[in-house]
């Protein structure tokens, strides 16, 4: 929306200029000729002017490139996959239900749908002894999956669809194949865990008493039973959905006395299913002996109940009222229990476990509940299978699969491996139009499918825990890309924020250049005015000259911006770990370039206009005679205007407070204080007035960091930038009016006999041209301030990882939870060997972890946490040893629960309803102490089964393992699919990396993935170091501006002071001495800029730290002096390098020629 | 005291102190080598294809203590000659000897040192550093020869006293009149006590009254200190107050036209010999 405005404005100005030029061709020509007359001068001007455009261009292009990179990654990760239907957490769903979801008619835009299973495994290549702990296992149906495109053989590039795969054959994507150095024909071992699908039966009981038949001894030694008429007992029950399973059982105490035990299920449609146990003791004809002989009734008594089962198996289940019948004949009176279980597919382990525990032992052990053994699910039960690599498929198309290590196999093979026959967990949908086609249709397909799901839910009358109710449609590609855009624009904004300092510096440089141009031409301009050129024409002339510069410099700036962004993109790509596939393509769109050009032009043009206006106000006589502007004081001072201005600014400040604009609220009063400078001059000497005014501005602005609540108003972070600019300008005004300081420097320099002649000249010149010095100084100081400020913040926010790891040196995760690693290592015969995983382990803790996807999985005091926990949540379950031994500190905790963090960790185990959370859950960067919630707040965990509320007992310091920490048993009740999480504390001095390797290797068959915390910390450090370097590189643009401007200012100064140089050389100053004068001037200026920049930079950083950051756990104040010194060193060297040419020119200048030049 | 209140006080007139009288003749000594001597001095400027012969073989000698005027039409090469004599500009050919030292046999650094010691300069447009006070401007030549700043200040004040500007020591050039500025420049040219002072149109930017003041000052200083003054001027009055005038035209020294006064001087010199 801003783009068209800026472009239009640029065009309007362009057209306006042309019209103006046509209306007044003479003046226009004069202006243009001026620009072309001094080629060299023009070049420096253009280079100076292009900086702003360059910064804008670089920010935009880099942002675009980043977005393109993220977009490419998203597109290749997903390939043809546009919409995904699944239950969050990837729980299995009957294939038939998925078929219902995609039953015809579907929208035309749907090109294909594919029911897929996604599982996980660790994969080992035994021959190579290589192993990859976390690998995706994708089961696909070759025919359904066709619309998603082919696999491409990595070797012969042939396109295949997977029809050729046998049940134990897989495709392996190149990424995984490289890691395992696997080739076609190799055998790989997959270690995986069967998918646990808890089925919770809904039981209907039927109790009765079987009436005894009369029994008489048989001649063979047994008994003959005389049956009464057959009893029939029955009850009815409801089956609400076709997806349910129906199982019935009959229990009775006496195994030997039954003559007939018919159990019958009658479906609503009249079908009957019968279990006939009577064959064992078939009802004999009355009076006939029974063989084999049965024991006497007394002996047949047993405590155990004997079951018989009736499972309708794969027969169709019809919803409606069913009947359970028991047709029983018994040898003697005895009670029986018949039970029918309607097995509803259930996704809540909590409920399953509770039900299971409520069963009596007999029932629990019975095969009736074999599907329902949660203990097996909780302990994992790893399985292994060998598969053959049919082909290695190239990392393109669907084989990219989220850039993960992936194994692809037939769906039926995967289903049988994972024990979920007839089920899938993903329904993939691709829209027509290839990869990008989905973007247009995804939303409409999404809403269609949501409608379809609603219909299914309605017609099947699904309960909240049914798969129908939990299936969700996810327009995954569209959403991913939207997120991508957001991320890229955040990055662009950040670059622009940093860049805005460079832009301000650039604007100062432009003003400087133009005021120097004006000064240089003063004589000429004075004469032009004297011979009758009006002020307006003068402005026109200057404007034309400026517009020519503007045009060229904006064009050059766009090019330079592209170059700069090329470097940045190169830098970003270097940041990416080499094994990641994320690459940022250099993307310069026409829009971005046009926008950069337009913004740059407008910026420059505005500055040119301002400078022209300033130049036009010259006093003709003084201009011609080259006299300095007189200093005004006392009554001549025009104080009414500034006073009115100050008043207006104060009103503006009030408005700023009302609309919550930080910029107005802070900057307007600061400017008002500045305006008091001229007012004060009425009573005070000029210098004193400025000193007072600028001092007041500095004090006020600094105070504003503390006084104002820094909660960003409508203008957000920009207010910090603006405050930085105000501070620097005020400090500069202060310094250039601080003659005492320069006298001090002069005195210092005069201590050296060699520098004595230089001292006075070099220190007086900068003070003589206060405006120019001020602009150069503040620009350079601003650049240094920004670099210092960001350096400090990078230092503060680089977390100290050793404090984050709780004193554990190795952390590991496993697919399968293994409660007893020691026993495992023992069984494997590793104990005491070289490969003993516990060789350097002092102690370790076994925890469980769980990751939940989806919105609002956790809430604190009813609200979703912002960053972490908003869209997903991580849980850790621990036991007593961890509670007692861990070194994770708590940032704050409920003191009534314990006096040390470890006591609080223990209390959580003892007292139900308590949890500990990591800082990231409660973080709020805008709050005073960095926290949105505190201990005592209520944490709600949402599972598919419902909500559970907990009280936050404490908040951890660490941010590495962000999430909710709770009692392991409690967590097992909440979630079915937990993984193992282990923390190892090593002996002092042990090599953590080697230990991690040993641990990973020893436990690879449970999918162990171990890391050295130390190595992780180092890598993290390097990573943030590189990010820092990248931003430093960007900040360095500002430095380039500063250096360039000092170079330009110096070469101007040398030109301007030619006659003086000539005179000095004539009276015997050597080359070196003359060059030294200029060098000392530069250094004095640089030094002043450094003092202002470093002191204000640290001060501002400290104030922001105190106001906003200090309360954040794990963050401590520190100044990276070495970084700052390094940067100052670079600045010094660069500045000297930039001034060497003009300095040498000054030294070499022939005195005769220098003296000959006219002013 | 307020700045405006002192600017209207006229400085003590130098003319009053130094009576206008014919300058005394310099010590004529044939045995002593001339202070400044040139031998077939040539200077040709080249800019592109264009060649300008600014000096076409100048031979001249200036003795110690002489007050010499150089006159000639505009563009005849006066400034060029002065620049060559003072070592500011390398001649195309020929030599310049000062106290017997071949100026252009010296390297740039030695020549610069030599200049710092031997010469003072007064320019048409004063060329004071606008950022320094009068005293600081006068100190410049001293500091470069390594005089300590305290004694430099004393000598500078002394020089300013000599040119009658003691009260203006702390004023910057912008606060001084043209004549005053030129007197500061003269103080600067003398402060380090050089044997020669070059002045290129020192009164070119001044009105006639100020010009006369400056000339009177030069006469007095010449008389008091026996310094050699070489003054380029267009003003016959100024030339008239010198011991002799070197006339130039098209890059060459032309023979002195015989004026009664010059004749008298020549005769007197003859008689002494
Ligand atoms: N740097 C230069 N390049 C080319 N020609 C030059 C240069 N300096 C002087 N000239 C030429 O040399 C000649 C002598 O110049 P010079 O300045 O010595 O004259 P001048 O006698 O001092 O004149 P004026 O009385 O106007 O000051 C002139 O024709 C001038 O154009
Ligand atoms: Mg001249």
PDB file of C-alpha atoms in Angstrom, chain A residues 628 633 750-753 756-758 760-761 764-765 768 1059-1073 1150-1153 1155-1156 1159, chain B residues 45 79-80 83 88-89 108-109 112-113 115-116 121 123 125 127-132 136-137 139-141 143-144 146-149 153 174 188 192:
ATOM      1  CA  UNK A 628      31.888  35.156   7.921  1.00  0.00           C
ATOM      2  CA  UNK A 633      23.710  38.035  20.618  1.00  0.00           C
ATOM      3  CA  UNK A 750      51.388  21.283  22.342  1.00  0.00           C
ATOM      4  CA  UNK A 751      53.215  19.170  24.877  1.00  0.00           C
ATOM      5  CA  UNK A 752      54.916  17.624  21.893  1.00  0.00           C
ATOM      6  CA  UNK A 753      57.296  20.139  20.324  1.00  0.00           C
ATOM      7  CA  UNK A 756      52.885  22.285  18.752  1.00  0.00           C
ATOM      8  CA  UNK A 757      52.413  24.219  15.518  1.00  0.00           C
ATOM      9  CA  UNK A 758      49.701  21.811  14.448  1.00  0.00           C
ATOM     10  CA  UNK A 760      46.146  25.109  17.554  1.00  0.00           C
ATOM     11  CA  UNK A 761      45.256  25.152  13.893  1.00  0.00           C
ATOM     12  CA  UNK A 764      40.426  25.475  16.022  1.00  0.00           C
ATOM     13  CA  UNK A 765      39.221  24.662  12.527  1.00  0.00           C
ATOM     14  CA  UNK A 768      35.241  27.379  13.355  1.00  0.00           C
ATOM     15  CA  UNK A1059      45.355  29.538   0.051  1.00  0.00           C
ATOM     16  CA  UNK A1060      46.007  28.915   3.689  1.00  0.00           C
ATOM     17  CA  UNK A1061      47.902  25.775   2.869  1.00  0.00           C
ATOM     18  CA  UNK A1062      49.905  27.823   0.371  1.00  0.00           C
ATOM     19  CA  UNK A1063      50.658  30.430   3.001  1.00  0.00           C
ATOM     20  CA  UNK A1064      51.695  27.861   5.583  1.00  0.00           C
ATOM     21  CA  UNK A1065      53.971  26.161   3.123  1.00  0.00           C
ATOM     22  CA  UNK A1066      55.393  29.514   2.078  1.00  0.00           C
ATOM     23  CA  UNK A1067      56.311  30.413   5.619  1.00  0.00           C
ATOM     24  CA  UNK A1068      58.100  27.144   6.024  1.00  0.00           C
ATOM     25  CA  UNK A1069      55.649  24.447   7.042  1.00  0.00           C
ATOM     26  CA  UNK A1070      56.782  21.124   5.677  1.00  0.00           C
ATOM     27  CA  UNK A1071      54.562  18.744   3.743  1.00  0.00           C
ATOM     28  CA  UNK A1072      54.315  16.497   6.699  1.00  0.00           C
ATOM     29  CA  UNK A1073      53.319  19.276   9.027  1.00  0.00           C
ATOM     30  CA  UNK A1150      52.380  23.605  -4.587  1.00  0.00           C
ATOM     31  CA  UNK A1151      52.404  26.760  -2.508  1.00  0.00           C
ATOM     32  CA  UNK A1152      52.702  29.017  -5.525  1.00  0.00           C
ATOM     33  CA  UNK A1153      49.630  27.537  -7.148  1.00  0.00           C
ATOM     34  CA  UNK A1155      48.332  31.004  -3.295  1.00  0.00           C
ATOM     35  CA  UNK A1156      47.339  31.942  -6.804  1.00  0.00           C
ATOM     36  CA  UNK A1159      38.573  32.604  -3.321  1.00  0.00           C
TER      37      UNK A1159
ATOM     38  CA  UNK B  45      54.078  27.195 -17.717  1.00  0.00           C
ATOM     39  CA  UNK B  79      54.562  37.003  -8.936  1.00  0.00           C
ATOM     40  CA  UNK B  80      56.250  34.192 -10.763  1.00  0.00           C
ATOM     41  CA  UNK B  83      57.744  32.662  -6.169  1.00  0.00           C
ATOM     42  CA  UNK B  88      57.857  28.339  -3.765  1.00  0.00           C
ATOM     43  CA  UNK B  89      57.986  27.411  -7.397  1.00  0.00           C
ATOM     44  CA  UNK B 108      61.978  20.083  -0.820  1.00  0.00           C
ATOM     45  CA  UNK B 109      62.382  19.460   2.900  1.00  0.00           C
ATOM     46  CA  UNK B 112      61.222  24.402   3.282  1.00  0.00           C
ATOM     47  CA  UNK B 113      63.443  24.622   6.383  1.00  0.00           C
ATOM     48  CA  UNK B 115      62.548  29.223   3.874  1.00  0.00           C
ATOM     49  CA  UNK B 116      61.265  28.939   7.419  1.00  0.00           C
ATOM     50  CA  UNK B 121      55.961  36.575   3.460  1.00  0.00           C
ATOM     51  CA  UNK B 123      50.543  38.620   0.663  1.00  0.00           C
ATOM     52  CA  UNK B 125      45.165  39.148   0.552  1.00  0.00           C
ATOM     53  CA  UNK B 127      46.249  35.121   4.235  1.00  0.00           C
ATOM     54  CA  UNK B 128      45.768  35.056   7.942  1.00  0.00           C
ATOM     55  CA  UNK B 129      44.185  31.935   9.360  1.00  0.00           C
ATOM     56  CA  UNK B 130      40.650  33.032  10.215  1.00  0.00           C
ATOM     57  CA  UNK B 131      40.402  30.609  13.121  1.00  0.00           C
ATOM     58  CA  UNK B 132      43.391  31.989  15.010  1.00  0.00           C
ATOM     59  CA  UNK B 136      48.421  33.037  17.229  1.00  0.00           C
ATOM     60  CA  UNK B 137      48.758  33.892  13.561  1.00  0.00           C
ATOM     61  CA  UNK B 139      53.301  32.743  16.241  1.00  0.00           C
ATOM     62  CA  UNK B 140      52.939  30.325  13.334  1.00  0.00           C
ATOM     63  CA  UNK B 141      56.461  30.764  11.875  1.00  0.00           C
ATOM     64  CA  UNK B 143      56.257  27.231  16.238  1.00  0.00           C
ATOM     65  CA  UNK B 144      57.385  25.573  13.065  1.00  0.00           C
ATOM     66  CA  UNK B 146      60.520  24.675  17.309  1.00  0.00           C
ATOM     67  CA  UNK B 147      60.276  27.705  19.553  1.00  0.00           C
ATOM     68  CA  UNK B 148      58.555  26.882  22.830  1.00  0.00           C
ATOM     69  CA  UNK B 149      55.058  28.242  22.955  1.00  0.00           C
ATOM     70  CA  UNK B 153      53.947  34.145  22.515  1.00  0.00           C
ATOM     71  CA  UNK B 174      37.420  38.878  11.049  1.00  0.00           C
ATOM     72  CA  UNK B 188      54.072  37.382  11.131  1.00  0.00           C
ATOM     73  CA  UNK B 192      61.181  34.868  13.415  1.00  0.00           C
TER      74      UNK B 192
END
